[in-house]
């Protein structure tokens, strides 16, 4: 009888444990933002750390100083702007959720040219001492494991950020290579064309139909 | 009615696609949103999607039902569903590439907004831990540590992958530099040869004309 109850308690503890630790974790997405693009995420507990990063993986558009970048705004369930980053081509963010509920993560693109933004959002929860006191199934070791998990998540987030930036660099490099080689070959062709035209023109100046004495 | 150009918002889940707990996004009528994910070869991937009901009691009208298609970058279809409210798919990626899951809602006169809840897990998080726990009757802590171990392994693999990509980029840059090097010699050669040809041609022309 005691065994059965203990078994049930373990199952319950496991469920609580899983619930406390596997908190919302959006996989990295890239959105082609023409105007506004929003993603919604539910935060279970107040005080959870919302962390993440985003990178603008622009395809063919060359980032000039004219294009200020995109804006990133996080809105709390109450409608207040919790976090905002303006005119950037990629950044990391981290803040504590002031309350639980549905948070809105929006990207704004001021220009009409669509930009592809790759982002990753992670909502992490670490059981605090208060939770420890409330729930007798929670061990201090569970807190440590949660902290370890969060640390690993931050490493994963950083990797995703690096991968996104690497993708962007790759695009830039490939586009630069194509353009440079294209322009160089074009330049040579123009050079040859210009010299041929020069020769024709000079020949024409000295042709019999035109009185070459006048040249 | 002019067919409204479908706003294909390509949601590229380009980067390491590890976990995904419900991601929510909104679809307008006759709008297509695609989520693509860069999945590594031989990794398991599981996806679940459902429409968030605006009204719990009433059944979902046809105009709110989704059409889903999951394809690989080579065009193979892994999952497709027409006018469904919810569904799921699972497959093992044969090769690395972008796998796309596209959602769209049929056309409707007053523009309606459908909220789709999509949960796509790949790699480490595709493993259904609750089942593992039930089957093996494993200690909760052991399970958690196992999960952490798998996560660490996947981080390690990802580091190798990033290193490879960096190497590829370095090779590309080296190739570009050497190409530019040879092209600059070519340009010098071209310039001199063009000038020489011009000179030679005009000289023979004038000699022919008996001007020189």
Short mmCIF file of C-alpha atoms in Angstrom, two decimals:
data_model
loop_
_atom_site.label_atom_id
_atom_site.label_comp_id
_atom_site.label_asym_id
_atom_site.label_seq_id
_atom_site.Cartn_x
_atom_site.Cartn_y
_atom_site.Cartn_z
CA UNK A 1 0.00 0.00 0.00
CA UNK A 2 2.81 2.30 0.98
CA UNK A 3 4.73 1.32 -2.17
CA UNK A 4 1.82 2.19 -4.41
CA UNK A 5 1.41 5.58 -2.83
CA UNK A 6 5.13 6.22 -3.07
CA UNK A 7 5.04 5.23 -6.74
CA UNK A 8 2.22 7.68 -7.30
CA UNK A 9 4.07 10.41 -5.49
CA UNK A 10 7.11 9.83 -7.67
CA UNK A 11 5.01 10.09 -10.79
CA UNK A 12 3.55 13.33 -9.49
CA UNK A 13 6.98 14.62 -8.59
CA UNK A 14 8.20 13.75 -12.05
CA UNK A 15 5.32 15.61 -13.63
CA UNK A 16 5.94 18.64 -11.42
CA UNK A 17 9.59 18.43 -12.22
CA UNK A 18 9.00 18.23 -15.94
CA UNK A 19 6.57 21.11 -15.76
CA UNK A 20 8.96 23.26 -13.82
CA UNK A 21 11.87 22.65 -16.09
CA UNK A 22 10.65 22.31 -19.61
CA UNK A 23 9.37 25.78 -19.99
CA UNK A 24 8.65 27.44 -23.29
CA UNK A 25 11.52 27.39 -25.68
CA UNK A 26 10.87 28.63 -29.17
CA UNK A 27 13.16 27.16 -31.73
CA UNK A 28 15.03 29.55 -33.92
CA UNK A 29 12.84 30.98 -36.59
CA UNK A 30 13.43 33.38 -39.34
CA UNK A 31 10.62 35.55 -40.44
CA UNK A 32 10.50 37.59 -43.59
CA UNK A 33 9.34 40.85 -42.16
CA UNK A 34 7.68 43.13 -44.67
CA UNK A 35 5.94 45.25 -42.08
CA UNK A 36 5.27 43.63 -38.71
CA UNK A 37 5.69 40.06 -37.70
CA UNK A 38 4.66 38.83 -34.27
CA UNK A 39 5.15 35.66 -32.31
CA UNK A 40 3.33 34.81 -29.11
CA UNK A 41 4.81 32.91 -26.19
CA UNK A 42 3.22 31.94 -22.93
CA UNK A 43 5.17 32.61 -19.76
CA UNK A 44 4.10 30.37 -16.89
CA UNK A 45 5.67 32.03 -13.91
CA UNK A 46 6.32 35.57 -12.88
CA UNK A 47 10.03 36.23 -12.61
CA UNK A 48 11.01 33.83 -15.34
CA UNK A 49 14.00 34.87 -17.40
CA UNK A 50 13.16 35.52 -21.02
CA UNK A 51 16.32 35.38 -23.06
CA UNK A 52 17.06 35.15 -26.73
CA UNK A 53 18.70 36.65 -29.75
CA UNK A 54 17.89 37.62 -33.28
CA UNK A 55 19.87 38.28 -36.43
CA UNK A 56 18.77 39.83 -39.66
CA UNK A 57 19.85 37.36 -42.31
CA UNK A 58 19.39 39.72 -45.21
CA UNK A 59 19.32 37.96 -48.52
CA UNK A 60 20.26 40.19 -51.38
CA UNK A 61 20.04 43.52 -49.74
CA UNK A 62 23.22 45.28 -49.05
CA UNK A 63 23.20 46.93 -45.68
CA UNK A 64 23.88 50.57 -46.30
CA UNK A 65 23.84 53.30 -43.76
CA UNK A 66 20.45 54.31 -45.12
CA UNK A 67 18.80 51.19 -43.83
CA UNK A 68 18.65 51.57 -40.06
CA UNK A 69 17.68 48.00 -39.35
CA UNK A 70 14.63 46.50 -37.76
CA UNK A 71 12.92 47.13 -34.44
CA UNK A 72 12.22 44.47 -31.87
CA UNK A 73 9.50 45.06 -29.29
CA UNK A 74 8.34 42.77 -26.50
CA UNK A 75 4.89 43.46 -25.10
CA UNK A 76 3.66 42.08 -21.81
CA UNK A 77 0.15 40.62 -21.42
CA UNK A 78 -0.88 43.92 -19.86
CA UNK A 79 0.04 45.81 -23.02
CA UNK A 80 3.18 47.52 -21.73
CA UNK A 81 6.38 47.43 -23.70
CA UNK A 82 8.73 45.35 -21.63
CA UNK A 83 11.76 45.46 -23.87
CA UNK A 84 12.60 47.19 -27.12
CA UNK A 85 15.56 47.38 -29.43
CA UNK A 86 15.49 49.86 -32.26
CA UNK A 87 17.27 50.00 -35.58
CA UNK A 88 19.53 47.01 -35.19
CA UNK A 89 20.67 44.22 -37.44
CA UNK A 90 20.89 41.64 -34.69
CA UNK A 91 21.25 41.51 -30.93
CA UNK A 92 20.86 39.41 -27.80
CA UNK A 93 18.38 40.15 -25.04
CA UNK A 94 17.58 38.96 -21.57
CA UNK A 95 15.13 40.20 -18.99
CA UNK A 96 12.88 39.01 -16.22
CA UNK A 97 9.19 38.65 -16.95
CA UNK A 98 7.28 41.04 -14.69
CA UNK A 99 4.21 38.82 -14.75
CA UNK A 100 2.96 35.57 -16.20
CA UNK A 101 0.81 35.44 -19.30
CA UNK A 102 1.03 35.66 -23.06
CA UNK A 103 3.90 37.78 -24.26
CA UNK A 104 4.13 39.21 -27.74
CA UNK A 105 7.45 39.44 -29.57
CA UNK A 106 7.26 41.70 -32.60
CA UNK A 107 9.60 42.70 -35.38
CA UNK A 108 8.97 45.94 -37.19
CA UNK A 109 10.41 46.74 -40.56
CA UNK A 110 10.21 50.41 -41.44
CA UNK A 111 11.12 49.86 -45.08
CA UNK A 112 9.19 48.06 -47.74
CA UNK A 113 12.01 45.68 -48.63
CA UNK A 114 11.38 42.38 -46.87
CA UNK A 115 14.05 41.30 -44.43
CA UNK A 116 14.55 37.80 -43.11
CA UNK A 117 15.06 37.75 -39.38
CA UNK A 118 16.23 34.62 -37.59
CA UNK A 119 15.46 34.59 -33.91
CA UNK A 120 15.43 32.37 -30.87
CA UNK A 121 13.49 32.90 -27.66
CA UNK A 122 13.88 30.92 -24.48
CA UNK A 123 11.85 31.22 -21.31
CA UNK A 124 13.59 29.64 -18.39
CA UNK A 125 12.39 28.94 -14.92
CA UNK A 126 14.50 28.08 -11.92
CA UNK A 127 12.63 27.00 -8.80
CA UNK A 128 13.31 29.55 -6.13
CA UNK A 129 13.62 29.00 -2.38
CA UNK A 130 9.95 29.87 -2.04
CA UNK A 131 9.05 27.01 -4.36
CA UNK A 132 11.34 24.74 -2.39
CA UNK A 133 9.49 25.54 0.80
CA UNK A 134 6.08 25.01 -0.81
CA UNK A 135 6.71 21.73 -2.59
CA UNK A 136 8.22 19.02 -0.45
CA UNK A 137 9.13 16.91 -3.46
CA UNK A 138 11.65 19.50 -4.59
CA UNK A 139 15.20 18.95 -3.52
CA UNK A 140 17.89 21.61 -3.49
CA UNK A 141 19.53 19.39 -6.06
CA UNK A 142 16.61 20.00 -8.38
CA UNK A 143 17.40 23.70 -8.21
CA UNK A 144 20.98 22.97 -9.14
CA UNK A 145 19.88 20.80 -12.01
CA UNK A 146 17.54 23.56 -13.18
CA UNK A 147 20.42 26.04 -13.05
CA UNK A 148 22.58 23.64 -15.02
CA UNK A 149 19.84 23.23 -17.56
CA UNK A 150 19.51 26.98 -17.92
CA UNK A 151 23.26 27.31 -18.41
CA UNK A 152 23.16 24.71 -21.16
CA UNK A 153 20.25 26.51 -22.76
CA UNK A 154 22.25 29.70 -22.81
CA UNK A 155 25.06 27.85 -24.59
CA UNK A 156 22.57 26.52 -27.12
CA UNK A 157 21.16 30.02 -27.61
CA UNK A 158 24.65 31.38 -28.21
CA UNK A 159 25.30 28.64 -30.77
CA UNK A 160 22.14 29.53 -32.61
CA UNK A 161 23.16 33.17 -32.63
CA UNK A 162 26.58 32.26 -34.00
CA UNK A 163 25.03 30.05 -36.63
CA UNK A 164 22.72 32.85 -37.74
CA UNK A 165 25.59 35.30 -37.95
CA UNK A 166 27.66 32.77 -39.83
CA UNK A 167 24.82 32.36 -42.32
CA UNK A 168 24.68 36.09 -42.80
CA UNK A 169 28.44 36.34 -43.32
CA UNK A 170 28.24 33.55 -45.81
CA UNK A 171 25.54 35.35 -47.77
CA UNK A 172 27.57 38.54 -47.73
CA UNK A 173 30.70 36.74 -48.87
CA UNK A 174 28.99 34.89 -51.65
CA UNK A 175 27.24 38.00 -52.88
CA UNK A 176 30.47 40.00 -52.71
CA UNK A 177 32.31 37.35 -54.65
CA UNK A 178 29.69 37.24 -57.36
CA UNK A 179 29.51 40.98 -57.65
CA UNK A 180 33.26 41.54 -57.68
CA UNK A 181 33.90 38.92 -60.33
CA UNK A 182 30.94 40.14 -62.36
CA UNK A 183 32.01 43.76 -62.23
CA UNK A 184 35.63 42.93 -63.06
CA UNK A 185 34.74 40.87 -66.11
CA UNK A 186 32.26 43.54 -67.14
CA UNK A 187 34.96 46.13 -66.75
CA UNK A 188 37.30 44.20 -69.05
CA UNK A 189 34.63 43.79 -71.67
CA UNK A 190 33.89 47.49 -71.51
CA UNK A 191 37.56 48.26 -71.89
CA UNK A 192 37.84 46.11 -74.98
CA UNK A 193 34.64 47.56 -76.38
CA UNK A 194 35.82 51.11 -75.74
CA UNK A 195 39.14 50.54 -77.49
CA UNK A 196 37.44 48.91 -80.48
CA UNK A 197 35.11 51.88 -80.73
CA UNK A 198 38.09 54.22 -80.51
CA UNK A 199 39.79 52.44 -83.42
CA UNK A 200 36.64 52.53 -85.53
CA UNK A 201 36.16 56.20 -84.85
CA UNK A 202 39.73 57.05 -85.76
CA UNK A 203 39.45 55.02 -88.93
CA UNK A 204 36.28 56.82 -89.81
CA UNK A 205 37.99 60.16 -89.32
CA UNK A 206 40.55 59.17 -91.91
CA UNK A 207 38.22 57.47 -94.36
CA UNK A 208 37.90 58.61 -97.93
CA UNK A 209 34.29 59.71 -97.56
CA UNK A 210 35.42 62.41 -95.14
CA UNK A 211 37.96 64.90 -96.29
CA UNK A 212 40.82 63.92 -94.11
CA UNK A 213 42.70 67.04 -94.75
CA UNK A 214 40.32 68.84 -92.52
CA UNK A 215 41.20 66.69 -89.48
CA UNK B 1 -11.88 39.15 -57.38
CA UNK B 2 -8.28 39.72 -57.89
CA UNK B 3 -6.37 36.93 -56.36
CA UNK B 4 -4.55 38.57 -53.56
CA UNK B 5 -0.94 37.89 -53.85
CA UNK B 6 -0.15 35.46 -51.20
CA UNK B 7 2.09 36.99 -48.63
CA UNK B 8 4.52 34.21 -48.30
CA UNK B 9 6.18 34.89 -45.07
CA UNK B 10 8.86 32.36 -45.05
CA UNK B 11 9.54 31.48 -41.54
CA UNK B 12 12.85 29.86 -41.81
CA UNK B 13 13.71 27.95 -38.83
CA UNK B 14 17.18 28.11 -40.15
CA UNK B 15 19.28 27.74 -37.19
CA UNK B 16 19.78 24.75 -35.01
CA UNK B 17 16.34 23.54 -34.50
CA UNK B 18 16.32 22.22 -31.06
CA UNK B 19 13.34 22.66 -28.94
CA UNK B 20 10.07 24.23 -29.68
CA UNK B 21 7.26 24.53 -27.25
CA UNK B 22 4.12 25.94 -28.72
CA UNK B 23 4.89 28.70 -31.04
CA UNK B 24 1.88 30.76 -31.91
CA UNK B 25 1.34 32.84 -34.99
CA UNK B 26 -1.57 34.38 -36.81
CA UNK B 27 -2.78 33.67 -40.31
CA UNK B 28 -5.02 35.95 -42.32
CA UNK B 29 -7.45 34.55 -44.89
CA UNK B 30 -5.75 33.25 -48.00
CA UNK B 31 -2.37 33.92 -46.49
CA UNK B 32 0.43 31.38 -46.47
CA UNK B 33 3.04 31.15 -43.80
CA UNK B 34 5.84 28.67 -44.11
CA UNK B 35 8.17 27.51 -41.39
CA UNK B 36 11.34 25.87 -42.56
CA UNK B 37 13.77 24.10 -40.35
CA UNK B 38 17.34 23.16 -40.99
CA UNK B 39 17.39 19.56 -39.84
CA UNK B 40 20.52 17.45 -39.59
CA UNK B 41 20.67 14.09 -41.26
CA UNK B 42 19.32 11.11 -39.32
CA UNK B 43 17.64 13.19 -36.70
CA UNK B 44 14.13 12.59 -35.53
CA UNK B 45 11.59 15.36 -35.85
CA UNK B 46 8.06 15.64 -34.50
CA UNK B 47 5.51 18.33 -35.25
CA UNK B 48 2.10 19.04 -33.77
CA UNK B 49 -0.24 21.79 -34.83
CA UNK B 50 -3.73 22.93 -33.96
CA UNK B 51 -5.95 25.94 -34.43
CA UNK B 52 -6.59 27.92 -31.29
CA UNK B 53 -10.35 28.00 -30.97
CA UNK B 54 -11.75 31.48 -30.50
CA UNK B 55 -14.84 30.00 -28.92
CA UNK B 56 -14.51 26.81 -26.95
CA UNK B 57 -18.12 25.62 -27.25
CA UNK B 58 -18.80 26.08 -30.93
CA UNK B 59 -17.22 23.79 -33.52
CA UNK B 60 -14.69 25.40 -35.82
CA UNK B 61 -16.19 26.68 -39.08
CA UNK B 62 -14.70 25.55 -42.37
CA UNK B 63 -13.21 28.95 -43.02
CA UNK B 64 -10.95 28.52 -40.03
CA UNK B 65 -9.57 25.14 -41.02
CA UNK B 66 -5.96 24.77 -42.04
CA UNK B 67 -4.24 23.22 -44.99
CA UNK B 68 -0.80 21.95 -44.14
CA UNK B 69 2.06 20.68 -46.24
CA UNK B 70 5.45 19.52 -45.05
CA UNK B 71 8.12 19.21 -47.72
CA UNK B 72 11.84 18.82 -47.90
CA UNK B 73 14.14 21.11 -49.84
CA UNK B 74 14.24 18.49 -52.61
CA UNK B 75 10.49 18.56 -53.00
CA UNK B 76 9.56 15.32 -51.25
CA UNK B 77 6.29 15.53 -49.43
CA UNK B 78 6.35 14.22 -45.88
CA UNK B 79 2.94 15.24 -44.68
CA UNK B 80 -0.09 16.96 -46.08
CA UNK B 81 -3.53 17.67 -44.68
CA UNK B 82 -6.46 19.60 -46.06
CA UNK B 83 -8.98 21.55 -44.01
CA UNK B 84 -8.01 20.16 -40.65
CA UNK B 85 -8.23 21.60 -37.22
CA UNK B 86 -5.24 19.81 -35.78
CA UNK B 87 -2.73 17.18 -36.66
CA UNK B 88 0.78 15.91 -36.25
CA UNK B 89 3.64 14.50 -38.22
CA UNK B 90 6.88 12.74 -37.47
CA UNK B 91 9.76 11.59 -39.62
CA UNK B 92 13.48 11.01 -39.61
CA UNK B 93 15.34 13.39 -41.84
CA UNK B 94 17.21 11.42 -44.48
CA UNK B 95 19.61 14.22 -45.25
CA UNK B 96 20.48 17.61 -43.95
CA UNK B 97 18.55 20.49 -45.41
CA UNK B 98 15.67 22.89 -45.05
CA UNK B 99 12.37 21.19 -44.36
CA UNK B 100 9.34 23.42 -44.82
CA UNK B 101 5.97 23.25 -43.14
CA UNK B 102 3.48 25.53 -44.86
CA UNK B 103 0.13 26.57 -43.49
CA UNK B 104 -2.66 28.35 -45.22
CA UNK B 105 -6.25 29.28 -44.63
CA UNK B 106 -8.79 29.44 -47.47
CA UNK B 107 -10.04 32.72 -48.82
CA UNK B 108 -12.86 34.41 -46.92
CA UNK B 109 -14.64 37.69 -47.62
CA UNK B 110 -14.41 39.41 -44.26
CA UNK B 111 -10.78 38.92 -43.39
CA UNK B 112 -10.47 36.49 -40.54
CA UNK B 113 -7.46 35.85 -38.41
CA UNK B 114 -6.68 32.32 -37.39
CA UNK B 115 -4.27 31.65 -34.55
CA UNK B 116 -2.21 28.55 -35.13
CA UNK B 117 -0.36 26.79 -32.35
CA UNK B 118 2.59 24.90 -33.77
CA UNK B 119 5.01 22.72 -31.89
CA UNK B 120 7.98 21.43 -33.85
CA UNK B 121 10.69 19.54 -32.08
CA UNK B 122 13.89 18.22 -33.54
CA UNK B 123 16.86 16.38 -32.23
CA UNK B 124 17.17 16.09 -28.50
CA UNK B 125 13.72 17.38 -27.71
CA UNK B 126 11.94 15.13 -30.17
CA UNK B 127 12.37 12.31 -27.71
CA UNK B 128 9.22 11.83 -25.74
CA UNK B 129 10.58 11.87 -22.22
CA UNK B 130 7.31 11.07 -20.50
CA UNK B 131 7.14 7.78 -22.36
CA UNK B 132 10.70 6.96 -21.50
CA UNK B 133 9.92 7.63 -17.87
CA UNK B 134 6.83 5.46 -17.89
CA UNK B 135 8.50 2.58 -19.66
CA UNK B 136 11.71 2.43 -17.74
CA UNK B 137 10.36 3.55 -14.39
CA UNK B 138 13.41 5.65 -14.19
CA UNK B 139 14.18 7.95 -11.34
CA UNK B 140 13.07 11.51 -12.07
CA UNK B 141 16.51 12.86 -11.42
CA UNK B 142 18.14 10.22 -13.59
CA UNK B 143 15.82 11.18 -16.39
CA UNK B 144 16.66 14.83 -16.05
CA UNK B 145 20.37 14.07 -16.01
CA UNK B 146 20.01 11.87 -19.07
CA UNK B 147 18.32 14.75 -20.83
CA UNK B 148 21.13 17.08 -19.83
CA UNK B 149 23.67 14.60 -21.12
CA UNK B 150 21.92 14.41 -24.48
CA UNK B 151 21.78 18.19 -24.63
CA UNK B 152 25.49 18.44 -23.96
CA UNK B 153 26.21 15.93 -26.70
CA UNK B 154 24.12 17.85 -29.17
CA UNK B 155 25.91 21.06 -28.20
CA UNK B 156 29.20 19.30 -28.88
CA UNK B 157 28.01 18.15 -32.29
CA UNK B 158 26.78 21.61 -33.10
CA UNK B 159 30.20 23.04 -32.30
CA UNK B 160 31.75 20.67 -34.81
CA UNK B 161 29.20 21.71 -37.38
CA UNK B 162 29.88 25.40 -36.78
CA UNK B 163 33.59 24.75 -37.09
CA UNK B 164 33.04 23.01 -40.42
CA UNK B 165 30.99 25.87 -41.74
CA UNK B 166 33.61 28.36 -40.67
CA UNK B 167 36.21 26.34 -42.51
CA UNK B 168 34.06 26.30 -45.62
CA UNK B 169 33.72 30.04 -45.45
CA UNK B 170 37.46 30.42 -45.06
CA UNK B 171 37.98 28.28 -48.15
CA UNK B 172 35.51 30.42 -50.05
CA UNK B 173 37.30 33.59 -49.02
CA UNK B 174 40.67 32.15 -49.99
CA UNK B 175 39.30 31.14 -53.38
CA UNK B 176 37.89 34.62 -53.91
CA UNK B 177 41.19 36.25 -52.96
CA UNK B 178 43.23 34.08 -55.29
CA UNK B 179 40.74 34.65 -58.08
CA UNK B 180 41.05 38.41 -57.59
CA UNK B 181 44.83 38.04 -57.64
CA UNK B 182 44.80 36.29 -61.01
CA UNK B 183 42.18 38.66 -62.36
CA UNK B 184 44.35 41.67 -61.57
CA UNK B 185 47.18 40.14 -63.60
CA UNK B 186 44.68 39.48 -66.35
CA UNK B 187 43.58 43.09 -66.24
CA UNK B 188 47.13 44.31 -66.59
CA UNK B 189 47.76 41.94 -69.48
CA UNK B 190 44.47 42.89 -71.11
CA UNK B 191 45.17 46.60 -70.81
CA UNK B 192 48.63 46.31 -72.31
CA UNK B 193 47.51 44.00 -75.10
CA UNK B 194 44.55 46.20 -76.02
CA UNK B 195 46.82 49.24 -76.15
CA UNK B 196 49.36 47.33 -78.23
CA UNK B 197 46.71 46.06 -80.64
CA UNK B 198 45.29 49.54 -81.07
CA UNK B 199 48.71 50.95 -81.74
CA UNK B 200 49.62 48.23 -84.23
CA UNK B 201 46.32 48.44 -86.05
CA UNK B 202 46.36 52.20 -86.40
CA UNK B 203 49.98 52.19 -87.50
CA UNK B 204 49.27 49.70 -90.28
CA UNK B 205 46.16 51.64 -91.22
CA UNK B 206 48.01 54.90 -91.56
CA UNK B 207 50.83 53.23 -93.44
CA UNK B 208 48.28 51.82 -95.81
CA UNK B 209 46.79 55.25 -96.24
CA UNK B 210 50.29 56.48 -96.90
CA UNK B 211 49.97 59.09 -94.18
CA UNK B 212 53.02 57.92 -92.27
#
